[in-house]
């Protein structure tokens, strides 16, 4: 089965043995607030940014945090600079065709991503995001994470062209997180809070590409991928996870993953948290590490922030004080629970407890960046293959298919990465980093198809014919739904080409 069936047909590990949940808190004692004039200056600087130009405003989020006395300890984005002076790479992509890599940078210092450079490098093949650079001097870069105690294997990098949006009038690519995708800084990241130190964090993420599994997080995590107990995480999340009921509505909610619990505020449950479901959400968290935390959310394209909680840290045990370890995660839980989905665009972690005035100025800058476009449907070169009965060609395994994974028919789902295929220049069809392959490179009628590493063999060549069939030249046979069936889970095979309804497959 695929992501579409994950939530109804498969139990999701939670609690101490499964998901890692945490949050950031906000200290009761904080550094002196900005003066009224300084705060006004920050807000004005953030608001005057004009979308449609390649150079960003003078003050970007990390400049604003620094002015407020809470400098960025880590800053990650695939769409724009987060310092006005930044002129380095945003992320690295690696080609499937030859394994070579390229850094994707900015159109200008302090500006927006050079998406055209990615398009040129990845033309006629697929690419994965294999590194997201930290824009601070700490070099806390994120790479696909190792396997952890959740029982999941090592993470894979996101498909680099899965989701394209517009920021500041420019095309840019977000990070499409599917089950099995995730990033980590393993170890203690420089400048990141540990052992009850105060910190803050935000991310801009989709409020429409969301799920309830564990864990679409960004922030402070264990230094190794293992659940080491309550209070050892301090990460912001946006998900439909109602971990502590009751919850208001169906979410998604901005939550704090503090390990072994997704906290919506208070001691877990917080019906005052009404959720944020706009295409772009600013999800914000801060924690003084000792007694207090706060959760905020807002539309990243307009308006201000809603404060969903500002008060005591949980009294459940282990959270007062916090025990952060200083690792960094994106798209997973602290123990590498990587079953959830989401779309990430930018995020930072800061040292100290940010003032409300600073956070408001950061939100104003985010709004001024001019995010637009859908965030819940893959829109890159990948297209669904529609088969018999209007079903989609799908990989069994919830977007985590490995070599030998069965290929079947399933209800079409907009979120399912393994239902989006790229028809490559060599006539192969690829998804989640592997190709549609005939088992054993066979040619006999009835041989089933599967997912396998792309290697250019004849059993991976598929030609779309005008009669709707997908033809494999090596075998002289066509892709076929076994028994002309259309039910979920119907295995696909090759069979003599007869133009029957079981051989009707259309790419795109």
CSV table of C-alpha atoms in Angstrom, one decimal:
chain,number,residue,atom,x,y,z
A,1,UNK,CA,0.0,0.0,0.0
A,2,UNK,CA,1.0,3.6,-0.3
A,3,UNK,CA,0.8,6.8,1.7
A,4,UNK,CA,-2.9,7.0,0.8
A,5,UNK,CA,-3.6,3.9,2.9
A,6,UNK,CA,-1.0,4.5,5.6
A,7,UNK,CA,-3.2,6.2,8.1
A,8,UNK,CA,-6.1,3.7,7.9
A,9,UNK,CA,-4.3,0.4,7.3
A,10,UNK,CA,-1.1,0.7,9.4
A,11,UNK,CA,-0.5,1.6,13.1
A,12,UNK,CA,1.8,4.5,13.7
A,13,UNK,CA,4.2,4.0,16.6
A,14,UNK,CA,3.8,6.7,19.2
A,15,UNK,CA,5.0,7.5,22.7
A,16,UNK,CA,8.2,6.4,24.3
A,17,UNK,CA,8.8,3.6,21.8
A,18,UNK,CA,7.9,5.5,18.7
A,19,UNK,CA,7.5,9.1,17.8
A,20,UNK,CA,9.9,11.7,19.2
A,21,UNK,CA,8.0,14.8,20.1
A,22,UNK,CA,9.4,18.1,21.4
A,23,UNK,CA,9.1,21.9,21.5
A,24,UNK,CA,10.8,25.1,22.2
A,25,UNK,CA,10.0,27.2,25.2
A,26,UNK,CA,10.2,30.8,26.1
A,27,UNK,CA,12.1,31.9,29.2
A,28,UNK,CA,10.3,33.9,31.9
A,29,UNK,CA,13.4,35.9,32.2
A,30,UNK,CA,14.5,37.4,28.9
A,31,UNK,CA,17.0,39.8,27.6
A,32,UNK,CA,16.0,43.4,27.5
A,33,UNK,CA,13.3,44.1,24.9
A,34,UNK,CA,14.0,46.4,21.9
A,35,UNK,CA,13.2,50.0,22.5
A,36,UNK,CA,10.1,51.3,20.8
A,37,UNK,CA,12.0,53.1,18.1
A,38,UNK,CA,14.2,50.2,17.4
A,39,UNK,CA,11.2,47.9,17.1
A,40,UNK,CA,9.5,50.3,14.8
A,41,UNK,CA,12.6,50.4,12.6
A,42,UNK,CA,12.7,46.6,12.4
A,43,UNK,CA,9.1,46.4,11.4
A,44,UNK,CA,9.4,49.1,8.8
A,45,UNK,CA,12.5,47.5,7.4
A,46,UNK,CA,10.7,44.2,7.1
A,47,UNK,CA,7.6,45.7,5.5
A,48,UNK,CA,9.3,47.7,2.8
A,49,UNK,CA,10.6,44.6,1.0
A,50,UNK,CA,9.2,44.5,-2.4
A,51,UNK,CA,8.5,41.1,-4.1
A,52,UNK,CA,9.5,40.9,-7.7
A,53,UNK,CA,13.1,42.0,-7.2
A,54,UNK,CA,16.1,39.6,-6.9
A,55,UNK,CA,17.7,41.5,-4.0
A,56,UNK,CA,16.0,41.2,-0.7
A,57,UNK,CA,15.3,43.9,1.9
A,58,UNK,CA,18.2,45.3,4.1
A,59,UNK,CA,17.1,43.3,7.1
A,60,UNK,CA,16.2,39.6,6.7
A,61,UNK,CA,15.1,37.2,9.5
A,62,UNK,CA,18.6,36.6,11.0
A,63,UNK,CA,19.4,40.3,10.9
A,64,UNK,CA,16.2,41.0,12.8
A,65,UNK,CA,16.9,38.4,15.4
A,66,UNK,CA,20.4,39.6,15.9
A,67,UNK,CA,19.2,43.2,16.4
A,68,UNK,CA,16.9,41.8,19.0
A,69,UNK,CA,19.7,40.2,20.9
A,70,UNK,CA,18.9,36.6,19.9
A,71,UNK,CA,21.2,35.7,17.0
A,72,UNK,CA,20.6,32.8,14.6
A,73,UNK,CA,22.4,29.6,15.6
A,74,UNK,CA,21.3,27.9,12.4
A,75,UNK,CA,19.4,29.1,9.3
A,76,UNK,CA,18.2,26.8,6.5
A,77,UNK,CA,16.3,27.6,3.3
A,78,UNK,CA,16.0,26.4,-0.3
A,79,UNK,CA,14.2,29.5,-1.5
A,80,UNK,CA,16.0,32.6,-0.2
A,81,UNK,CA,18.8,34.2,1.9
A,82,UNK,CA,18.0,34.7,5.6
A,83,UNK,CA,20.8,37.2,6.1
A,84,UNK,CA,21.0,40.4,4.0
A,85,UNK,CA,24.7,39.8,3.4
A,86,UNK,CA,24.5,36.0,2.6
A,87,UNK,CA,25.9,35.1,-0.8
A,88,UNK,CA,26.7,31.4,-0.4
A,89,UNK,CA,24.9,28.2,-1.5
A,90,UNK,CA,21.4,27.4,-0.3
A,91,UNK,CA,21.4,23.7,-1.0
A,92,UNK,CA,23.1,20.9,-3.0
A,93,UNK,CA,21.5,18.6,-5.5
A,94,UNK,CA,22.7,15.3,-6.7
A,95,UNK,CA,21.8,13.8,-10.1
A,96,UNK,CA,20.5,10.3,-10.4
A,97,UNK,CA,22.0,9.8,-13.9
A,98,UNK,CA,25.7,10.1,-12.9
A,99,UNK,CA,25.8,10.8,-9.1
A,100,UNK,CA,27.4,14.2,-9.7
A,101,UNK,CA,26.4,17.2,-7.4
A,102,UNK,CA,26.0,20.9,-7.7
A,103,UNK,CA,25.4,23.7,-5.3
A,104,UNK,CA,22.4,26.0,-5.9
A,105,UNK,CA,22.9,29.5,-4.8
A,106,UNK,CA,21.3,33.0,-5.1
A,107,UNK,CA,20.4,35.3,-7.9
A,108,UNK,CA,22.1,38.1,-5.9
A,109,UNK,CA,23.5,38.6,-2.3
A,110,UNK,CA,20.6,38.5,0.2
A,111,UNK,CA,18.2,37.5,-2.6
A,112,UNK,CA,16.3,34.5,-3.9
A,113,UNK,CA,17.3,31.0,-5.1
A,114,UNK,CA,18.6,30.5,-8.6
A,115,UNK,CA,16.1,27.8,-9.6
A,116,UNK,CA,17.3,28.0,-13.3
A,117,UNK,CA,20.7,26.6,-12.2
A,118,UNK,CA,18.9,23.6,-10.8
A,119,UNK,CA,16.8,23.1,-13.8
A,120,UNK,CA,19.8,23.2,-16.1
A,121,UNK,CA,21.9,20.8,-14.0
A,122,UNK,CA,19.0,18.3,-13.5
A,123,UNK,CA,17.7,18.4,-17.1
A,124,UNK,CA,16.8,15.0,-18.5
A,125,UNK,CA,17.3,13.3,-15.2
A,126,UNK,CA,16.1,13.5,-11.6
A,127,UNK,CA,17.9,15.1,-8.7
A,128,UNK,CA,17.7,14.8,-4.9
A,129,UNK,CA,18.5,17.5,-2.3
A,130,UNK,CA,21.5,16.0,-0.6
A,131,UNK,CA,22.5,19.0,1.6
A,132,UNK,CA,20.8,22.1,3.0
A,133,UNK,CA,23.4,24.6,3.9
A,134,UNK,CA,23.4,26.5,7.2
A,135,UNK,CA,23.7,30.2,6.4
A,136,UNK,CA,25.3,31.1,9.7
A,137,UNK,CA,29.0,30.9,10.4
A,138,UNK,CA,28.4,27.7,12.4
A,139,UNK,CA,28.1,25.5,9.3
A,140,UNK,CA,25.3,23.4,10.8
A,141,UNK,CA,24.4,21.8,7.4
A,142,UNK,CA,21.7,19.2,7.1
A,143,UNK,CA,22.1,16.0,5.2
A,144,UNK,CA,19.9,12.9,4.9
A,145,UNK,CA,19.7,11.4,8.4
A,146,UNK,CA,20.9,8.0,9.6
A,147,UNK,CA,18.7,5.2,10.8
A,148,UNK,CA,17.5,5.5,14.4
A,149,UNK,CA,15.8,3.6,17.2
A,150,UNK,CA,12.4,4.1,15.5
A,151,UNK,CA,13.2,1.1,13.4
A,152,UNK,CA,13.2,3.1,10.2
A,153,UNK,CA,16.2,2.9,7.8
A,154,UNK,CA,18.4,5.8,6.8
A,155,UNK,CA,16.6,8.8,5.3
A,156,UNK,CA,16.7,9.7,1.6
A,157,UNK,CA,17.0,13.2,0.3
A,158,UNK,CA,13.9,15.0,-1.1
A,159,UNK,CA,13.2,15.0,-4.8
A,160,UNK,CA,14.6,18.4,-5.8
A,161,UNK,CA,11.9,19.3,-8.3
A,162,UNK,CA,8.9,17.9,-6.5
A,163,UNK,CA,7.4,21.3,-5.5
A,164,UNK,CA,8.0,24.6,-7.2
A,165,UNK,CA,6.6,27.9,-5.8
A,166,UNK,CA,7.1,31.6,-6.3
A,167,UNK,CA,8.9,33.7,-3.8
A,168,UNK,CA,9.7,37.4,-4.4
A,169,UNK,CA,8.4,37.0,-8.0
A,170,UNK,CA,11.0,34.2,-8.6
A,171,UNK,CA,10.6,30.5,-9.1
A,172,UNK,CA,12.0,28.5,-6.2
A,173,UNK,CA,11.9,24.9,-5.0
A,174,UNK,CA,10.7,23.8,-1.5
A,175,UNK,CA,11.6,20.6,0.3
A,176,UNK,CA,8.8,18.0,-0.3
A,177,UNK,CA,8.9,15.6,2.7
A,178,UNK,CA,7.4,12.2,2.1
A,179,UNK,CA,7.7,9.2,4.4
A,180,UNK,CA,11.3,8.1,4.3
A,181,UNK,CA,12.6,11.6,3.6
A,182,UNK,CA,14.5,13.5,6.3
A,183,UNK,CA,17.5,15.5,7.3
A,184,UNK,CA,19.7,15.8,10.3
A,185,UNK,CA,22.8,17.4,11.9
A,186,UNK,CA,24.1,14.5,14.0
A,187,UNK,CA,26.1,15.5,17.0
A,188,UNK,CA,25.9,18.8,19.0
A,189,UNK,CA,25.5,21.7,16.5
A,190,UNK,CA,27.5,24.8,17.2
A,191,UNK,CA,25.6,27.5,19.0
A,192,UNK,CA,22.4,25.4,19.4
A,193,UNK,CA,20.9,25.3,22.9
A,194,UNK,CA,21.7,22.4,25.3
A,195,UNK,CA,20.7,21.4,28.8
A,196,UNK,CA,18.0,24.0,29.5
A,197,UNK,CA,19.4,27.0,27.6
A,198,UNK,CA,16.8,29.4,26.1
A,199,UNK,CA,16.1,29.2,22.4
A,200,UNK,CA,13.7,30.1,19.6
A,201,UNK,CA,12.8,28.7,16.2
A,202,UNK,CA,10.5,29.1,13.3
A,203,UNK,CA,9.8,27.5,10.0
A,204,UNK,CA,7.7,28.4,6.9
A,205,UNK,CA,5.9,25.3,5.8
A,206,UNK,CA,2.8,24.1,4.1
A,207,UNK,CA,-0.5,24.1,6.0
A,208,UNK,CA,-2.1,21.9,3.3
A,209,UNK,CA,0.5,19.2,2.7
A,210,UNK,CA,0.3,17.7,6.2
A,211,UNK,CA,-0.3,14.4,8.0
A,212,UNK,CA,-0.8,12.9,11.5
A,213,UNK,CA,2.1,10.5,11.7
A,214,UNK,CA,5.5,11.2,13.3
A,215,UNK,CA,7.1,13.5,12.6
A,216,UNK,CA,7.3,16.7,10.5
A,217,UNK,CA,9.7,18.6,12.8
A,218,UNK,CA,12.3,21.3,12.5
A,219,UNK,CA,14.5,22.2,15.4
A,220,UNK,CA,16.5,20.9,18.4
A,221,UNK,CA,16.8,17.1,18.7
A,222,UNK,CA,19.0,14.4,20.3
A,223,UNK,CA,22.6,14.4,19.2
A,224,UNK,CA,22.1,10.8,18.0
A,225,UNK,CA,18.8,9.4,16.5
A,226,UNK,CA,17.4,7.9,19.6
A,227,UNK,CA,14.6,8.8,22.0
A,228,UNK,CA,16.5,9.6,25.2
A,229,UNK,CA,13.6,10.9,27.2
A,230,UNK,CA,11.2,13.7,27.9
A,231,UNK,CA,12.5,17.2,27.3
A,232,UNK,CA,15.4,16.1,25.1
A,233,UNK,CA,13.8,17.7,22.0
A,234,UNK,CA,12.7,21.2,21.3
A,235,UNK,CA,11.4,21.3,17.8
A,236,UNK,CA,8.5,23.1,16.1
A,237,UNK,CA,6.0,21.0,14.1
A,238,UNK,CA,2.9,21.5,12.0
A,239,UNK,CA,0.7,18.4,11.7
A,240,UNK,CA,-2.7,17.0,12.2
A,241,UNK,CA,-1.5,15.1,15.2
A,242,UNK,CA,-3.8,15.3,18.2
A,243,UNK,CA,-1.4,13.7,20.6
A,244,UNK,CA,-3.1,15.0,23.8
A,245,UNK,CA,-6.9,15.2,23.4
A,246,UNK,CA,-9.1,17.1,23.2
A,247,UNK,CA,-8.1,19.3,20.3
A,248,UNK,CA,-10.0,22.0,18.5
A,249,UNK,CA,-11.1,21.1,15.0
A,250,UNK,CA,-9.0,18.9,12.7
A,251,UNK,CA,-5.8,21.0,12.4
A,252,UNK,CA,-3.2,21.2,11.3
A,253,UNK,CA,-1.8,22.7,14.4
A,254,UNK,CA,1.5,24.4,15.2
A,255,UNK,CA,2.9,22.2,17.9
A,256,UNK,CA,6.0,21.7,20.0
A,257,UNK,CA,7.8,18.3,19.8
A,258,UNK,CA,9.5,18.0,23.2
A,259,UNK,CA,10.0,14.3,22.9
A,260,UNK,CA,7.2,11.8,23.7
A,261,UNK,CA,4.5,14.3,23.1
A,262,UNK,CA,3.3,16.8,20.5
A,263,UNK,CA,2.3,19.8,22.7
A,264,UNK,CA,-0.3,22.3,21.5
A,265,UNK,CA,0.3,24.4,24.6
A,266,UNK,CA,-0.2,24.1,28.3
A,267,UNK,CA,0.4,20.5,29.5
A,268,UNK,CA,-0.3,19.0,26.1
A,269,UNK,CA,-3.9,19.6,25.2
A,270,UNK,CA,-4.9,23.2,24.4
A,271,UNK,CA,-8.3,23.8,22.9
A,272,UNK,CA,-7.3,27.5,22.4
A,273,UNK,CA,-5.0,26.4,19.6
A,274,UNK,CA,-7.3,26.6,16.6
A,275,UNK,CA,-4.7,25.6,14.0
A,276,UNK,CA,-3.3,27.1,10.9
A,277,UNK,CA,-4.3,25.6,7.5
A,278,UNK,CA,-3.2,28.2,4.9
A,279,UNK,CA,-0.9,27.1,2.1
A,280,UNK,CA,2.0,28.8,3.8
A,281,UNK,CA,2.3,28.8,7.5
A,282,UNK,CA,4.8,30.5,9.8
A,283,UNK,CA,5.2,28.1,12.7
A,284,UNK,CA,7.1,29.6,15.7
A,285,UNK,CA,8.3,28.2,19.0
A,286,UNK,CA,10.3,29.6,21.9
A,287,UNK,CA,11.4,28.1,25.2
A,288,UNK,CA,13.4,29.6,28.1
A,289,UNK,CA,14.6,26.1,28.9
A,290,UNK,CA,13.5,26.3,32.6
A,291,UNK,CA,9.9,27.2,33.1
A,292,UNK,CA,8.2,28.8,30.1
A,293,UNK,CA,7.4,28.2,26.4
A,294,UNK,CA,5.3,29.8,23.7
A,295,UNK,CA,3.8,28.6,20.4
A,296,UNK,CA,2.7,31.0,17.6
A,297,UNK,CA,1.3,30.5,14.1
A,298,UNK,CA,0.4,32.7,11.2
A,299,UNK,CA,-0.3,33.0,7.5
A,300,UNK,CA,3.2,33.4,5.9
A,301,UNK,CA,1.6,35.5,3.1
A,302,UNK,CA,-0.4,38.1,5.2
A,303,UNK,CA,-1.2,39.4,8.6
A,304,UNK,CA,0.4,38.7,12.0
A,305,UNK,CA,1.0,35.9,14.4
A,306,UNK,CA,-1.5,34.2,16.7
A,307,UNK,CA,-0.2,33.3,20.1
A,308,UNK,CA,-1.5,29.8,20.8
A,309,UNK,CA,0.3,29.4,24.1
A,310,UNK,CA,2.6,31.5,26.3
A,311,UNK,CA,3.0,30.0,29.8
A,312,UNK,CA,4.4,27.1,31.8
A,313,UNK,CA,6.4,24.3,30.4
A,314,UNK,CA,4.6,20.9,30.8
A,315,UNK,CA,4.6,19.5,34.3
A,316,UNK,CA,4.3,15.9,33.1
A,317,UNK,CA,7.9,15.2,34.2
A,318,UNK,CA,11.2,15.8,32.4
A,319,UNK,CA,10.3,19.1,30.8
A,320,UNK,CA,11.2,21.5,33.7
A,321,UNK,CA,14.0,22.1,33.0
A,322,UNK,CA,14.5,21.0,29.4
A,323,UNK,CA,17.4,18.7,28.5
A,324,UNK,CA,18.1,19.6,24.9
A,325,UNK,CA,21.0,17.9,23.2
A,326,UNK,CA,21.7,20.3,20.3
A,327,UNK,CA,21.1,18.1,17.3
A,328,UNK,CA,19.1,19.4,14.4
A,329,UNK,CA,16.3,17.7,12.5
A,330,UNK,CA,14.1,18.5,9.5
A,331,UNK,CA,11.2,16.3,8.5
A,332,UNK,CA,11.7,13.5,11.1
A,333,UNK,CA,11.4,12.9,14.8
A,334,UNK,CA,14.4,12.7,17.2
A,335,UNK,CA,14.6,8.9,16.9
A,336,UNK,CA,14.3,9.2,13.1
A,337,UNK,CA,10.5,8.5,13.1
A,338,UNK,CA,10.1,9.5,9.4
A,339,UNK,CA,6.5,8.6,8.6
A,340,UNK,CA,5.0,12.0,8.2
A,341,UNK,CA,4.8,14.5,5.3
A,342,UNK,CA,5.1,18.2,4.8
A,343,UNK,CA,6.7,20.9,2.7
A,344,UNK,CA,9.5,23.1,4.1
A,345,UNK,CA,10.7,26.4,2.7
A,346,UNK,CA,12.8,28.2,5.4
A,347,UNK,CA,13.6,28.0,9.1
A,348,UNK,CA,16.0,29.3,11.7
A,349,UNK,CA,17.0,28.4,15.3
A,350,UNK,CA,18.2,31.2,17.6
A,351,UNK,CA,20.2,31.6,20.8
A,352,UNK,CA,18.2,33.1,23.6
A,353,UNK,CA,14.5,33.9,24.1
A,354,UNK,CA,13.2,36.2,21.3
A,355,UNK,CA,11.0,39.1,22.2
A,356,UNK,CA,7.5,39.3,20.8
A,357,UNK,CA,8.5,42.5,19.0
A,358,UNK,CA,11.3,40.7,17.3
A,359,UNK,CA,9.1,37.8,16.3
A,360,UNK,CA,6.5,40.2,14.9
A,361,UNK,CA,9.2,41.9,12.8
A,362,UNK,CA,10.3,38.5,11.5
A,363,UNK,CA,6.7,37.7,10.5
A,364,UNK,CA,6.4,41.0,8.7
A,365,UNK,CA,9.6,40.1,6.7
A,366,UNK,CA,8.3,36.7,5.9
A,367,UNK,CA,5.1,38.2,4.6
A,368,UNK,CA,7.0,40.7,2.5
A,369,UNK,CA,8.9,37.8,0.8
A,370,UNK,CA,5.8,37.2,-1.3
A,371,UNK,CA,5.2,33.4,-1.2
A,372,UNK,CA,2.6,32.1,-3.7
A,373,UNK,CA,1.6,28.9,-5.4
A,374,UNK,CA,0.1,25.6,-4.3
A,375,UNK,CA,2.0,23.7,-1.7
A,376,UNK,CA,0.1,20.4,-1.5
A,377,UNK,CA,0.5,18.9,-5.0
A,378,UNK,CA,3.8,17.9,-6.7
A,379,UNK,CA,4.2,20.1,-9.7
A,380,UNK,CA,7.6,19.2,-11.1
A,381,UNK,CA,8.5,17.0,-14.1
A,382,UNK,CA,6.9,14.1,-12.3
A,383,UNK,CA,3.4,13.1,-13.5
A,384,UNK,CA,0.9,10.5,-12.4
A,385,UNK,CA,0.4,7.4,-14.6
A,386,UNK,CA,-3.3,6.8,-14.8
A,387,UNK,CA,-4.2,3.2,-15.4
A,388,UNK,CA,-7.3,1.0,-15.7
A,389,UNK,CA,-10.3,2.2,-13.8
A,390,UNK,CA,-8.8,5.6,-13.3
A,391,UNK,CA,-6.4,4.1,-10.8
A,392,UNK,CA,-2.8,5.3,-10.4
A,393,UNK,CA,0.4,3.3,-10.9
A,394,UNK,CA,1.7,3.0,-7.3
A,395,UNK,CA,4.5,1.5,-5.3
A,396,UNK,CA,3.6,-0.7,-2.3
A,397,UNK,CA,5.4,0.6,0.8
A,398,UNK,CA,4.1,4.1,1.6
A,399,UNK,CA,6.6,6.2,-0.4
A,400,UNK,CA,9.5,4.1,1.0
A,401,UNK,CA,9.8,1.4,-1.7
A,402,UNK,CA,13.2,-0.3,-2.0
A,403,UNK,CA,14.6,-2.6,-4.7
A,404,UNK,CA,12.0,-5.3,-5.4
A,405,UNK,CA,9.0,-3.3,-4.1
A,406,UNK,CA,5.9,-4.3,-5.9
A,407,UNK,CA,4.2,-2.0,-8.3
A,408,UNK,CA,0.4,-2.0,-8.3
A,409,UNK,CA,-2.8,0.1,-8.9
A,410,UNK,CA,-4.2,2.3,-6.2
A,411,UNK,CA,-6.6,5.1,-5.7
A,412,UNK,CA,-4.9,8.3,-6.9
A,413,UNK,CA,-3.7,10.6,-4.1
A,414,UNK,CA,-2.2,14.0,-4.5
A,415,UNK,CA,0.2,13.6,-1.6
A,416,UNK,CA,1.7,10.2,-2.7
A,417,UNK,CA,5.2,10.8,-4.0
A,418,UNK,CA,5.4,7.2,-5.3
A,419,UNK,CA,2.5,7.9,-7.7
A,420,UNK,CA,4.4,10.6,-9.5
A,421,UNK,CA,6.7,9.4,-12.2
A,422,UNK,CA,9.3,11.0,-14.5
A,423,UNK,CA,9.5,9.8,-18.1
A,424,UNK,CA,13.3,10.1,-18.6
A,425,UNK,CA,15.1,10.7,-21.8
A,426,UNK,CA,16.2,7.1,-22.0
A,427,UNK,CA,12.5,6.0,-21.8
A,428,UNK,CA,12.8,4.8,-18.2
A,429,UNK,CA,10.0,5.7,-15.7
A,430,UNK,CA,11.3,6.7,-12.2
A,431,UNK,CA,9.8,7.5,-8.8
A,432,UNK,CA,11.3,7.9,-5.3
A,433,UNK,CA,14.8,7.4,-6.8
A,434,UNK,CA,14.2,4.1,-8.6
A,435,UNK,CA,12.8,2.8,-11.9
A,436,UNK,CA,9.9,0.8,-13.1
A,437,UNK,CA,11.6,-2.6,-13.8
A,438,UNK,CA,10.6,-6.0,-15.1
A,439,UNK,CA,11.5,-8.6,-12.5
A,440,UNK,CA,14.7,-10.3,-13.5
A,441,UNK,CA,14.8,-8.3,-16.7
A,442,UNK,CA,12.4,-10.9,-17.9
A,443,UNK,CA,10.5,-11.0,-21.2
A,444,UNK,CA,7.8,-13.7,-20.6
A,445,UNK,CA,4.1,-12.8,-20.5
A,446,UNK,CA,3.0,-12.6,-16.9
A,447,UNK,CA,6.3,-11.4,-15.5
A,448,UNK,CA,5.5,-8.9,-12.8
A,449,UNK,CA,7.0,-5.4,-12.6
A,450,UNK,CA,8.7,-3.9,-9.6
A,451,UNK,CA,10.8,-1.0,-8.5
A,452,UNK,CA,14.6,-1.2,-8.9
A,453,UNK,CA,17.7,0.9,-9.1
A,454,UNK,CA,17.9,2.7,-12.4
A,455,UNK,CA,20.5,0.8,-14.5
A,456,UNK,CA,19.4,1.3,-18.1
A,457,UNK,CA,18.6,-2.3,-18.8
A,458,UNK,CA,16.0,-3.3,-21.4
A,459,UNK,CA,13.5,-4.2,-18.7
A,460,UNK,CA,13.4,-0.5,-17.7
A,461,UNK,CA,12.4,0.9,-21.1
A,462,UNK,CA,8.8,2.1,-21.6
A,463,UNK,CA,7.4,3.8,-24.7
A,464,UNK,CA,4.0,5.5,-24.6
A,465,UNK,CA,2.0,4.4,-27.7
A,466,UNK,CA,-0.8,6.4,-29.2
A,467,UNK,CA,-3.3,3.6,-28.4
A,468,UNK,CA,-2.7,4.2,-24.6
A,469,UNK,CA,-0.3,1.3,-24.0
A,470,UNK,CA,3.1,1.5,-22.3
A,471,UNK,CA,5.3,-0.7,-24.5
A,472,UNK,CA,8.5,-2.5,-23.4
A,473,UNK,CA,10.7,-2.9,-26.6
A,474,UNK,CA,12.9,-5.7,-25.2
A,475,UNK,CA,10.1,-8.1,-24.4
A,476,UNK,CA,7.7,-6.8,-27.1
A,477,UNK,CA,5.0,-6.7,-24.5
A,478,UNK,CA,2.9,-4.1,-22.7
A,479,UNK,CA,2.3,-3.0,-19.1
A,480,UNK,CA,-0.8,-4.8,-17.9
A,481,UNK,CA,-3.1,-5.0,-14.9
A,482,UNK,CA,-3.4,-8.6,-13.9
A,483,UNK,CA,-6.7,-10.0,-14.9
A,484,UNK,CA,-7.9,-6.6,-16.2
A,485,UNK,CA,-8.6,-5.9,-12.5
A,486,UNK,CA,-8.8,-2.3,-11.1
A,487,UNK,CA,-9.0,-2.9,-7.3
A,488,UNK,CA,-6.5,-1.3,-5.0
A,489,UNK,CA,-3.4,-3.6,-4.8
A,490,UNK,CA,-3.8,-5.1,-8.3
A,491,UNK,CA,-0.3,-6.1,-9.3
A,492,UNK,CA,1.1,-5.0,-12.7
A,493,UNK,CA,2.9,-7.2,-15.1
A,494,UNK,CA,3.8,-7.5,-18.8
A,495,UNK,CA,1.5,-9.2,-21.2
A,496,UNK,CA,0.9,-9.5,-25.0
A,497,UNK,CA,-0.2,-6.2,-26.3
A,498,UNK,CA,-3.9,-6.4,-27.2
A,499,UNK,CA,-5.2,-2.9,-26.4
A,500,UNK,CA,-7.6,-4.2,-23.8
A,501,UNK,CA,-8.8,-2.0,-20.9
A,502,UNK,CA,-6.1,-3.6,-18.6
A,503,UNK,CA,-3.4,-2.1,-20.8
A,504,UNK,CA,-4.5,1.5,-20.8
A,505,UNK,CA,-1.9,3.7,-19.1
A,506,UNK,CA,-1.5,7.4,-19.6
A,507,UNK,CA,1.4,9.5,-18.3
A,508,UNK,CA,0.6,12.9,-17.1
